[in-house]
PDB file of C-alpha atoms in Angstrom:
ATOM      1  CA  UNK A  84      12.606 -37.061 -42.309  1.00 86.00           C
ATOM      2  CA  UNK A  85      11.804 -34.036 -44.470  1.00 97.00           C
ATOM      3  CA  UNK A  86      14.700 -31.573 -44.689  1.00 98.00           C
ATOM      4  CA  UNK A  87      13.992 -28.026 -45.872  1.00 98.00           C
ATOM      5  CA  UNK A  88      17.387 -26.633 -44.933  1.00 98.00           C
ATOM      6  CA  UNK A  89      18.414 -23.758 -47.177  1.00 97.00           C
ATOM      7  CA  UNK A  90      14.813 -23.054 -48.204  1.00 98.00           C
ATOM      8  CA  UNK A  91      12.852 -19.886 -47.503  1.00 98.00           C
ATOM      9  CA  UNK A  92       9.139 -20.322 -46.862  1.00 98.00           C
ATOM     10  CA  UNK A  93       6.707 -17.418 -46.802  1.00 98.00           C
ATOM     11  CA  UNK A  94       3.523 -18.118 -44.833  1.00 98.00           C
ATOM     12  CA  UNK A  95       0.587 -15.714 -44.876  1.00 98.00           C
ATOM     13  CA  UNK A  96      -1.682 -15.507 -41.863  1.00 96.00           C
ATOM     14  CA  UNK A  97       0.877 -17.205 -39.668  1.00 95.00           C
ATOM     15  CA  UNK A  98       0.130 -15.554 -36.335  1.00 95.00           C
ATOM     16  CA  UNK A  99      -2.221 -18.227 -34.975  1.00 94.00           C
ATOM     17  CA  UNK A 100      -4.148 -21.412 -35.643  1.00 94.00           C
ATOM     18  CA  UNK A 101      -3.297 -23.341 -38.791  1.00 96.00           C
ATOM     19  CA  UNK A 102      -0.856 -20.679 -39.969  1.00 97.00           C
ATOM     20  CA  UNK A 103       1.183 -20.827 -36.778  1.00 97.00           C
ATOM     21  CA  UNK A 104       1.297 -24.624 -36.913  1.00 97.00           C
ATOM     22  CA  UNK A 105       2.421 -24.486 -40.540  1.00 98.00           C
ATOM     23  CA  UNK A 106       5.128 -21.912 -39.837  1.00 98.00           C
ATOM     24  CA  UNK A 107       6.575 -23.762 -36.852  1.00 98.00           C
ATOM     25  CA  UNK A 108       6.470 -27.090 -38.698  1.00 98.00           C
ATOM     26  CA  UNK A 109       8.309 -25.742 -41.744  1.00 98.00           C
ATOM     27  CA  UNK A 110      10.873 -24.112 -39.452  1.00 98.00           C
ATOM     28  CA  UNK A 111      11.379 -27.360 -37.544  1.00 98.00           C
ATOM     29  CA  UNK A 112      12.184 -28.990 -40.891  1.00 98.00           C
ATOM     30  CA  UNK A 113      14.951 -26.438 -41.435  1.00 98.00           C
ATOM     31  CA  UNK A 114      13.326 -23.703 -43.515  1.00 98.00           C
ATOM     32  CA  UNK A 115      13.781 -20.016 -42.848  1.00 98.00           C
ATOM     33  CA  UNK A 116      10.200 -18.848 -42.364  1.00 98.00           C
ATOM     34  CA  UNK A 117       8.780 -15.427 -43.146  1.00 98.00           C
ATOM     35  CA  UNK A 118       5.414 -14.841 -41.464  1.00 98.00           C
ATOM     36  CA  UNK A 119       3.531 -12.239 -43.482  1.00 97.00           C
ATOM     37  CA  UNK A 120       0.264 -10.903 -42.094  1.00 94.00           C
ATOM     38  CA  UNK A 121      -1.355  -7.941 -40.380  1.00 93.00           C
ATOM     39  CA  UNK A 122      -0.593  -8.840 -36.777  1.00 93.00           C
ATOM     40  CA  UNK A 123       2.417 -11.067 -36.039  1.00 92.00           C
ATOM     41  CA  UNK A 124       5.027  -8.331 -36.470  1.00 91.00           C
ATOM     42  CA  UNK A 125       3.047  -6.021 -34.177  1.00 92.00           C
ATOM     43  CA  UNK A 126       3.060  -8.321 -31.155  1.00 90.00           C
ATOM     44  CA  UNK A 127       5.039  -6.909 -28.265  1.00 88.00           C
ATOM     45  CA  UNK A 128       4.548  -9.724 -25.773  1.00 91.00           C
ATOM     46  CA  UNK A 129       7.271 -11.950 -27.204  1.00 89.00           C
ATOM     47  CA  UNK A 130       4.717 -14.507 -28.340  1.00 93.00           C
ATOM     48  CA  UNK A 131       4.833 -13.822 -32.062  1.00 95.00           C
ATOM     49  CA  UNK A 132       5.229 -16.883 -34.241  1.00 97.00           C
ATOM     50  CA  UNK A 133       8.670 -15.743 -35.366  1.00 97.00           C
ATOM     51  CA  UNK A 134       9.804 -15.337 -31.761  1.00 96.00           C
ATOM     52  CA  UNK A 135       8.535 -18.799 -30.870  1.00 96.00           C
ATOM     53  CA  UNK A 136      10.404 -20.292 -33.820  1.00 98.00           C
ATOM     54  CA  UNK A 137      13.645 -18.528 -32.936  1.00 97.00           C
ATOM     55  CA  UNK A 138      13.320 -19.552 -29.288  1.00 97.00           C
ATOM     56  CA  UNK A 139      13.066 -23.160 -30.446  1.00 97.00           C
ATOM     57  CA  UNK A 140      16.291 -22.846 -32.428  1.00 98.00           C
ATOM     58  CA  UNK A 141      14.871 -22.059 -35.848  1.00 98.00           C
ATOM     59  CA  UNK A 142      15.094 -18.946 -37.989  1.00 98.00           C
ATOM     60  CA  UNK A 143      12.144 -16.723 -38.783  1.00 98.00           C
ATOM     61  CA  UNK A 144      10.990 -13.169 -39.245  1.00 97.00           C
ATOM     62  CA  UNK A 145       7.636 -11.398 -39.255  1.00 97.00           C
ATOM     63  CA  UNK A 146       6.638  -8.770 -41.795  1.00 97.00           C
ATOM     64  CA  UNK A 147       3.517  -6.639 -42.019  1.00 97.00           C
ATOM     65  CA  UNK A 148       1.359  -7.417 -45.030  1.00 97.00           C
ATOM     66  CA  UNK A 149      -2.204  -6.849 -46.134  1.00 97.00           C
ATOM     67  CA  UNK A 150      -2.531  -9.525 -48.801  1.00 98.00           C
ATOM     68  CA  UNK A 151      -5.547  -7.792 -50.342  1.00 98.00           C
ATOM     69  CA  UNK A 152      -3.246  -4.931 -51.447  1.00 98.00           C
ATOM     70  CA  UNK A 153      -1.347  -6.018 -54.563  1.00 98.00           C
ATOM     71  CA  UNK A 154       1.236  -3.228 -54.269  1.00 98.00           C
ATOM     72  CA  UNK A 155       2.079  -4.255 -50.715  1.00 98.00           C
ATOM     73  CA  UNK A 156       2.326  -7.872 -51.792  1.00 98.00           C
ATOM     74  CA  UNK A 157       4.688  -7.094 -54.655  1.00 98.00           C
ATOM     75  CA  UNK A 158       6.908  -4.938 -52.432  1.00 98.00           C
ATOM     76  CA  UNK A 159       7.157  -7.462 -49.593  1.00 98.00           C
ATOM     77  CA  UNK A 160       7.777 -10.402 -51.907  1.00 98.00           C
ATOM     78  CA  UNK A 161      10.427  -8.484 -53.850  1.00 98.00           C
ATOM     79  CA  UNK A 162      12.217  -7.648 -50.596  1.00 98.00           C
ATOM     80  CA  UNK A 163      12.162 -11.252 -49.358  1.00 98.00           C
ATOM     81  CA  UNK A 164      13.190 -12.624 -52.754  1.00 98.00           C
ATOM     82  CA  UNK A 165      16.042 -10.130 -52.966  1.00 97.00           C
ATOM     83  CA  UNK A 166      17.401 -11.178 -49.580  1.00 96.00           C
ATOM     84  CA  UNK A 167      16.882 -14.923 -49.544  1.00 96.00           C
ATOM     85  CA  UNK A 168      14.739 -16.031 -52.466  1.00 98.00           C
ATOM     86  CA  UNK A 169      11.295 -17.595 -52.130  1.00 98.00           C
ATOM     87  CA  UNK A 170      11.234 -21.374 -52.369  1.00 98.00           C
ATOM     88  CA  UNK A 171       7.892 -22.080 -50.685  1.00 99.00           C
ATOM     89  CA  UNK A 172       4.698 -20.065 -50.415  1.00 98.00           C
ATOM     90  CA  UNK A 173       1.833 -21.089 -48.161  1.00 98.00           C
ATOM     91  CA  UNK A 174      -1.327 -19.073 -48.796  1.00 98.00           C
ATOM     92  CA  UNK A 175      -2.991 -19.574 -45.435  1.00 98.00           C
ATOM     93  CA  UNK A 176      -4.529 -16.171 -44.639  1.00 96.00           C
ATOM     94  CA  UNK A 177      -8.298 -16.272 -44.892  1.00 94.00           C
ATOM     95  CA  UNK A 178     -11.540 -14.913 -43.501  1.00 93.00           C
ATOM     96  CA  UNK A 179     -14.841 -16.609 -42.731  1.00 91.00           C
ATOM     97  CA  UNK A 180     -18.389 -15.308 -42.525  1.00 90.00           C
ATOM     98  CA  UNK A 181     -21.673 -17.138 -42.552  1.00 91.00           C
ATOM     99  CA  UNK A 182     -24.866 -16.356 -44.419  1.00 94.00           C
ATOM    100  CA  UNK A 183     -27.089 -17.415 -47.276  1.00 95.00           C
ATOM    101  CA  UNK A 184     -27.204 -15.236 -50.379  1.00 96.00           C
ATOM    102  CA  UNK A 185     -29.955 -13.114 -48.846  1.00 97.00           C
ATOM    103  CA  UNK A 186     -28.016 -12.767 -45.595  1.00 95.00           C
ATOM    104  CA  UNK A 187     -24.736 -11.766 -47.239  1.00 96.00           C
ATOM    105  CA  UNK A 188     -24.021  -8.047 -47.519  1.00 97.00           C
ATOM    106  CA  UNK A 189     -21.948  -6.454 -50.253  1.00 97.00           C
ATOM    107  CA  UNK A 190     -19.171  -5.724 -47.752  1.00 97.00           C
ATOM    108  CA  UNK A 191     -19.115  -9.300 -46.453  1.00 96.00           C
ATOM    109  CA  UNK A 192     -18.940 -10.693 -49.993  1.00 97.00           C
ATOM    110  CA  UNK A 193     -16.150  -8.327 -51.003  1.00 97.00           C
ATOM    111  CA  UNK A 194     -14.165  -9.086 -47.853  1.00 97.00           C
ATOM    112  CA  UNK A 195     -14.391 -12.836 -48.452  1.00 97.00           C
ATOM    113  CA  UNK A 196     -13.092 -12.459 -51.983  1.00 98.00           C
ATOM    114  CA  UNK A 197     -10.545  -9.730 -51.209  1.00 98.00           C
ATOM    115  CA  UNK A 198      -8.688 -11.957 -48.760  1.00 97.00           C
ATOM    116  CA  UNK A 199      -9.411 -15.540 -49.811  1.00 98.00           C
ATOM    117  CA  UNK A 200      -9.300 -15.047 -53.584  1.00 98.00           C
ATOM    118  CA  UNK A 201      -7.563 -11.768 -54.427  1.00 98.00           C
ATOM    119  CA  UNK A 202      -4.961 -12.262 -51.712  1.00 98.00           C
ATOM    120  CA  UNK A 203      -4.193 -15.785 -52.871  1.00 98.00           C
ATOM    121  CA  UNK A 204      -3.892 -14.544 -56.451  1.00 98.00           C
ATOM    122  CA  UNK A 205      -1.636 -11.588 -55.577  1.00 98.00           C
ATOM    123  CA  UNK A 206       0.701 -13.689 -53.412  1.00 98.00           C
ATOM    124  CA  UNK A 207       0.846 -16.592 -55.848  1.00 98.00           C
ATOM    125  CA  UNK A 208       1.593 -14.295 -58.763  1.00 98.00           C
ATOM    126  CA  UNK A 209       4.346 -12.521 -56.837  1.00 98.00           C
ATOM    127  CA  UNK A 210       5.934 -15.752 -55.624  1.00 98.00           C
ATOM    128  CA  UNK A 211       5.830 -17.477 -58.991  1.00 98.00           C
ATOM    129  CA  UNK A 212       7.315 -14.412 -60.654  1.00 98.00           C
ATOM    130  CA  UNK A 213      10.391 -14.770 -58.451  1.00 98.00           C
ATOM    131  CA  UNK A 214      10.453 -18.572 -58.713  1.00 98.00           C
ATOM    132  CA  UNK A 215      10.473 -18.352 -62.510  1.00 98.00           C
ATOM    133  CA  UNK A 216      13.229 -15.727 -62.459  1.00 97.00           C
ATOM    134  CA  UNK A 217      15.325 -17.853 -60.073  1.00 97.00           C
ATOM    135  CA  UNK A 218      14.880 -20.910 -62.291  1.00 97.00           C
ATOM    136  CA  UNK A 219      15.013 -23.485 -59.503  1.00 96.00           C
ATOM    137  CA  UNK A 220      11.337 -24.402 -59.191  1.00 98.00           C
ATOM    138  CA  UNK A 221       9.304 -23.989 -56.043  1.00 98.00           C
ATOM    139  CA  UNK A 222       6.265 -24.983 -54.044  1.00 98.00           C
ATOM    140  CA  UNK A 223       2.967 -23.173 -53.544  1.00 98.00           C
ATOM    141  CA  UNK A 224       0.424 -24.586 -51.113  1.00 98.00           C
ATOM    142  CA  UNK A 225      -3.011 -22.985 -50.860  1.00 98.00           C
ATOM    143  CA  UNK A 226      -5.075 -23.588 -47.736  1.00 98.00           C
ATOM    144  CA  UNK A 227      -8.605 -23.881 -49.091  1.00 98.00           C
ATOM    145  CA  UNK A 228     -11.464 -25.740 -47.376  1.00 96.00           C
ATOM    146  CA  UNK A 229     -13.841 -28.627 -47.823  1.00 95.00           C
ATOM    147  CA  UNK A 230     -16.376 -25.819 -48.308  1.00 94.00           C
ATOM    148  CA  UNK A 231     -14.668 -25.187 -51.633  1.00 96.00           C
ATOM    149  CA  UNK A 232     -15.302 -28.767 -52.709  1.00 96.00           C
ATOM    150  CA  UNK A 233     -18.932 -29.178 -51.674  1.00 93.00           C
ATOM    151  CA  UNK A 234     -21.857 -27.030 -50.572  1.00 91.00           C
ATOM    152  CA  UNK A 235     -22.080 -26.019 -46.921  1.00 88.00           C
ATOM    153  CA  UNK A 236     -25.573 -24.756 -46.015  1.00 89.00           C
ATOM    154  CA  UNK A 237     -25.562 -21.143 -44.874  1.00 92.00           C
ATOM    155  CA  UNK A 238     -22.105 -20.225 -46.153  1.00 93.00           C
ATOM    156  CA  UNK A 239     -22.770 -18.894 -49.664  1.00 96.00           C
ATOM    157  CA  UNK A 240     -19.938 -16.394 -49.883  1.00 97.00           C
ATOM    158  CA  UNK A 241     -17.375 -18.544 -48.113  1.00 96.00           C
ATOM    159  CA  UNK A 242     -18.099 -21.568 -50.312  1.00 96.00           C
ATOM    160  CA  UNK A 243     -17.883 -19.415 -53.427  1.00 98.00           C
ATOM    161  CA  UNK A 244     -14.553 -17.903 -52.385  1.00 98.00           C
ATOM    162  CA  UNK A 245     -12.972 -21.204 -51.368  1.00 98.00           C
ATOM    163  CA  UNK A 246     -14.330 -22.816 -54.543  1.00 98.00           C
ATOM    164  CA  UNK A 247     -12.530 -20.138 -56.541  1.00 98.00           C
ATOM    165  CA  UNK A 248      -9.333 -20.927 -54.626  1.00 98.00           C
ATOM    166  CA  UNK A 249      -9.687 -24.614 -55.477  1.00 98.00           C
ATOM    167  CA  UNK A 250      -9.995 -24.115 -59.223  1.00 98.00           C
ATOM    168  CA  UNK A 251      -7.320 -21.417 -59.183  1.00 98.00           C
ATOM    169  CA  UNK A 252      -4.985 -23.947 -57.591  1.00 98.00           C
ATOM    170  CA  UNK A 253      -5.724 -26.517 -60.278  1.00 98.00           C
ATOM    171  CA  UNK A 254      -5.183 -24.033 -63.088  1.00 98.00           C
ATOM    172  CA  UNK A 255      -1.924 -22.574 -61.806  1.00 98.00           C
ATOM    173  CA  UNK A 256      -0.783 -26.093 -60.993  1.00 98.00           C
ATOM    174  CA  UNK A 257      -0.865 -27.187 -64.627  1.00 98.00           C
ATOM    175  CA  UNK A 258       0.376 -23.859 -65.980  1.00 98.00           C
ATOM    176  CA  UNK A 259       3.645 -23.941 -64.026  1.00 98.00           C
ATOM    177  CA  UNK A 260       4.303 -27.650 -63.635  1.00 98.00           C
ATOM    178  CA  UNK A 261       6.619 -27.559 -66.699  1.00 98.00           C
ATOM    179  CA  UNK A 262       8.834 -25.110 -64.798  1.00 98.00           C
ATOM    180  CA  UNK A 263       9.169 -27.341 -61.753  1.00 98.00           C
ATOM    181  CA  UNK A 264       6.784 -25.262 -59.661  1.00 98.00           C
ATOM    182  CA  UNK A 265       4.306 -27.446 -57.804  1.00 98.00           C
ATOM    183  CA  UNK A 266       1.054 -25.710 -56.901  1.00 98.00           C
ATOM    184  CA  UNK A 267      -1.309 -27.724 -54.733  1.00 98.00           C
ATOM    185  CA  UNK A 268      -3.881 -27.174 -52.040  1.00 98.00           C
ATOM    186  CA  UNK A 269      -5.047 -28.459 -48.702  1.00 98.00           C
ATOM    187  CA  UNK A 270      -8.761 -28.566 -47.882  1.00 97.00           C
ATOM    188  CA  UNK A 271      -9.187 -28.712 -44.108  1.00 96.00           C
ATOM    189  CA  UNK A 272     -12.413 -29.941 -42.625  1.00 92.00           C
ATOM    190  CA  UNK A 273     -13.364 -28.847 -39.124  1.00 88.00           C
ATOM    191  CA  UNK A 274     -10.247 -27.793 -37.221  1.00 89.00           C
ATOM    192  CA  UNK A 275      -9.710 -26.665 -33.625  1.00 85.00           C
ATOM    193  CA  UNK A 276      -9.184 -22.924 -34.239  1.00 80.00           C
ATOM    194  CA  UNK A 277     -10.784 -19.653 -33.227  1.00 75.00           C
ATOM    195  CA  UNK A 278     -12.638 -19.605 -36.564  1.00 71.00           C
ATOM    196  CA  UNK A 279     -14.593 -22.742 -35.644  1.00 73.00           C
ATOM    197  CA  UNK A 280     -15.540 -21.316 -32.256  1.00 72.00           C
ATOM    198  CA  UNK A 281     -18.741 -20.075 -33.961  1.00 71.00           C
ATOM    199  CA  UNK A 282     -20.229 -23.560 -33.484  1.00 73.00           C
ATOM    200  CA  UNK A 283     -21.970 -24.246 -30.207  1.00 78.00           C
ATOM    201  CA  UNK A 284     -21.602 -27.568 -28.390  1.00 81.00           C
ATOM    202  CA  UNK A 285     -24.715 -29.163 -29.878  1.00 81.00           C
ATOM    203  CA  UNK A 286     -23.758 -28.330 -33.454  1.00 81.00           C
ATOM    204  CA  UNK A 287     -20.198 -29.429 -32.858  1.00 82.00           C
ATOM    205  CA  UNK A 288     -21.401 -32.749 -31.475  1.00 82.00           C
ATOM    206  CA  UNK A 289     -23.554 -33.338 -34.541  1.00 83.00           C
ATOM    207  CA  UNK A 290     -20.650 -32.501 -36.859  1.00 82.00           C
ATOM    208  CA  UNK A 291     -18.310 -34.847 -35.007  1.00 85.00           C
ATOM    209  CA  UNK A 292     -20.915 -37.603 -35.163  1.00 84.00           C
ATOM    210  CA  UNK A 293     -21.062 -37.212 -38.948  1.00 84.00           C
ATOM    211  CA  UNK A 294     -17.282 -37.336 -39.321  1.00 86.00           C
ATOM    212  CA  UNK A 295     -16.113 -40.903 -40.016  1.00 88.00           C
ATOM    213  CA  UNK A 296     -13.185 -40.762 -37.587  1.00 90.00           C
ATOM    214  CA  UNK A 297     -15.378 -38.990 -35.030  1.00 86.00           C
ATOM    215  CA  UNK A 298     -13.254 -35.935 -34.301  1.00 86.00           C
ATOM    216  CA  UNK A 299     -12.042 -32.597 -35.537  1.00 86.00           C
ATOM    217  CA  UNK A 300      -8.508 -31.991 -36.737  1.00 89.00           C
ATOM    218  CA  UNK A 301      -5.761 -30.342 -34.794  1.00 93.00           C
ATOM    219  CA  UNK A 302      -3.905 -27.569 -36.690  1.00 95.00           C
ATOM    220  CA  UNK A 303      -0.888 -29.883 -36.720  1.00 97.00           C
ATOM    221  CA  UNK A 304      -2.724 -32.333 -38.973  1.00 97.00           C
ATOM    222  CA  UNK A 305      -3.021 -29.584 -41.579  1.00 97.00           C
ATOM    223  CA  UNK A 306       0.568 -28.458 -41.049  1.00 98.00           C
ATOM    224  CA  UNK A 307       1.911 -31.965 -41.610  1.00 98.00           C
ATOM    225  CA  UNK A 308       0.111 -32.169 -44.944  1.00 98.00           C
ATOM    226  CA  UNK A 309       1.437 -28.755 -45.948  1.00 98.00           C
ATOM    227  CA  UNK A 310       4.945 -29.915 -45.030  1.00 98.00           C
ATOM    228  CA  UNK A 311       4.605 -32.887 -47.360  1.00 98.00           C
ATOM    229  CA  UNK A 312       3.367 -30.692 -50.227  1.00 98.00           C
ATOM    230  CA  UNK A 313       6.163 -28.203 -49.592  1.00 98.00           C
ATOM    231  CA  UNK A 314       8.838 -30.898 -49.816  1.00 98.00           C
ATOM    232  CA  UNK A 315      10.455 -32.861 -52.624  1.00 98.00           C
ATOM    233  CA  UNK A 316       8.178 -35.788 -51.752  1.00 98.00           C
ATOM    234  CA  UNK A 317       5.429 -34.015 -53.686  1.00 98.00           C
ATOM    235  CA  UNK A 318       7.453 -33.314 -56.831  1.00 98.00           C
ATOM    236  CA  UNK A 319       5.065 -35.314 -59.028  1.00 98.00           C
ATOM    237  CA  UNK A 320       1.868 -33.799 -57.616  1.00 98.00           C
ATOM    238  CA  UNK A 321       0.441 -30.838 -59.513  1.00 97.00           C
ATOM    239  CA  UNK A 322      -2.843 -28.992 -59.087  1.00 98.00           C
ATOM    240  CA  UNK A 323      -4.263 -31.370 -56.497  1.00 98.00           C
ATOM    241  CA  UNK A 324      -6.403 -30.602 -53.465  1.00 98.00           C
ATOM    242  CA  UNK A 325      -5.791 -32.834 -50.451  1.00 98.00           C
ATOM    243  CA  UNK A 326      -8.725 -33.020 -48.050  1.00 97.00           C
ATOM    244  CA  UNK A 327      -7.711 -33.299 -44.389  1.00 96.00           C
ATOM    245  CA  UNK A 328     -11.145 -33.822 -42.917  1.00 94.00           C
ATOM    246  CA  UNK A 329     -11.377 -37.128 -41.077  1.00 93.00           C
ATOM    247  CA  UNK A 330     -13.247 -38.639 -44.019  1.00 92.00           C
ATOM    248  CA  UNK A 331     -15.969 -35.977 -44.109  1.00 90.00           C
ATOM    249  CA  UNK A 332     -16.113 -35.533 -47.879  1.00 91.00           C
ATOM    250  CA  UNK A 333     -16.198 -39.219 -48.743  1.00 90.00           C
ATOM    251  CA  UNK A 334     -18.157 -40.447 -45.768  1.00 84.00           C
ATOM    252  CA  UNK A 335     -20.945 -37.995 -44.963  1.00 70.00           C
ATOM    253  CA  UNK A 336     -23.605 -38.682 -44.061  1.00 65.00           C
ATOM    254  CA  UNK A 337     -22.400 -41.756 -42.250  1.00 53.00           C
ATOM    255  CA  UNK A 338     -24.682 -44.660 -43.127  1.00 51.00           C
ATOM    256  CA  UNK A 339     -24.780 -47.710 -40.818  1.00 52.00           C
ATOM    257  CA  UNK A 340     -23.147 -50.728 -42.420  1.00 50.00           C
ATOM    258  CA  UNK A 341     -25.662 -53.344 -43.536  1.00 50.00           C
ATOM    259  CA  UNK A 342     -24.573 -56.830 -42.473  1.00 51.00           C
ATOM    260  CA  UNK A 343     -23.689 -58.938 -45.504  1.00 47.00           C
ATOM    261  CA  UNK A 344     -26.187 -61.628 -44.528  1.00 45.00           C
ATOM    262  CA  UNK A 345     -29.102 -59.185 -44.695  1.00 41.00           C
ATOM    263  CA  UNK A 346     -28.012 -57.099 -47.658  1.00 42.00           C
ATOM    264  CA  UNK A 347     -30.540 -56.858 -50.432  1.00 43.00           C
ATOM    265  CA  UNK A 348     -29.459 -56.525 -54.041  1.00 42.00           C
ATOM    266  CA  UNK A 349     -31.295 -54.229 -56.418  1.00 41.00           C
TER     267      UNK A 349
END
């Protein structure tokens, strides 16, 4: 069993979907979780992620943060580090918009990069600054996408932004490995969240049919992988991107297996 007792984990975009699953999973493993985004701390219905964690016996807090604002990021991270330190950072906050190059407006492009790329950079820089000062290592896990590892027709800006996240993860991973700071990424495939609600039933069926295990992921599948990368079990993994996609990247399109007896050699 993974034990994160005594660790503080900061999760961006933790109010719903993958982020909420990540936050609750890290808390269940014993970490004190700080949910940093633009909505969780504003909830008044008692259903914020931090409230759910505390109700389950864990410890958590929610703080307001626009990750595209570097000054806000530095201030929030300095406050958290000053109170409890930052042992784990999960860069989960992200935005999605569809469109080819000709369909993508300037504003859409800038928004994709402001959150997915700039926000990941600002938060990673702030966290690593405090991890280096503390001198006890740390874990950074970036939630990228399979769209950052291969082309996805009709998603020019999103693929570009997630691709930048992927190579950023690799670079920071090797830069800070000597200091005991593991920086890795998770590349989800299709996951049951509000972001994937853009697909109608026919498109979803086609996508599931092309996925080797025949189904989409649950947010918990992503959270479990993040938990592993945030733990000491991943101490020898640096700058890697783990695809959690039901075999999509390695198995699409799915080609029927040719019986050995009828196989033809070239």
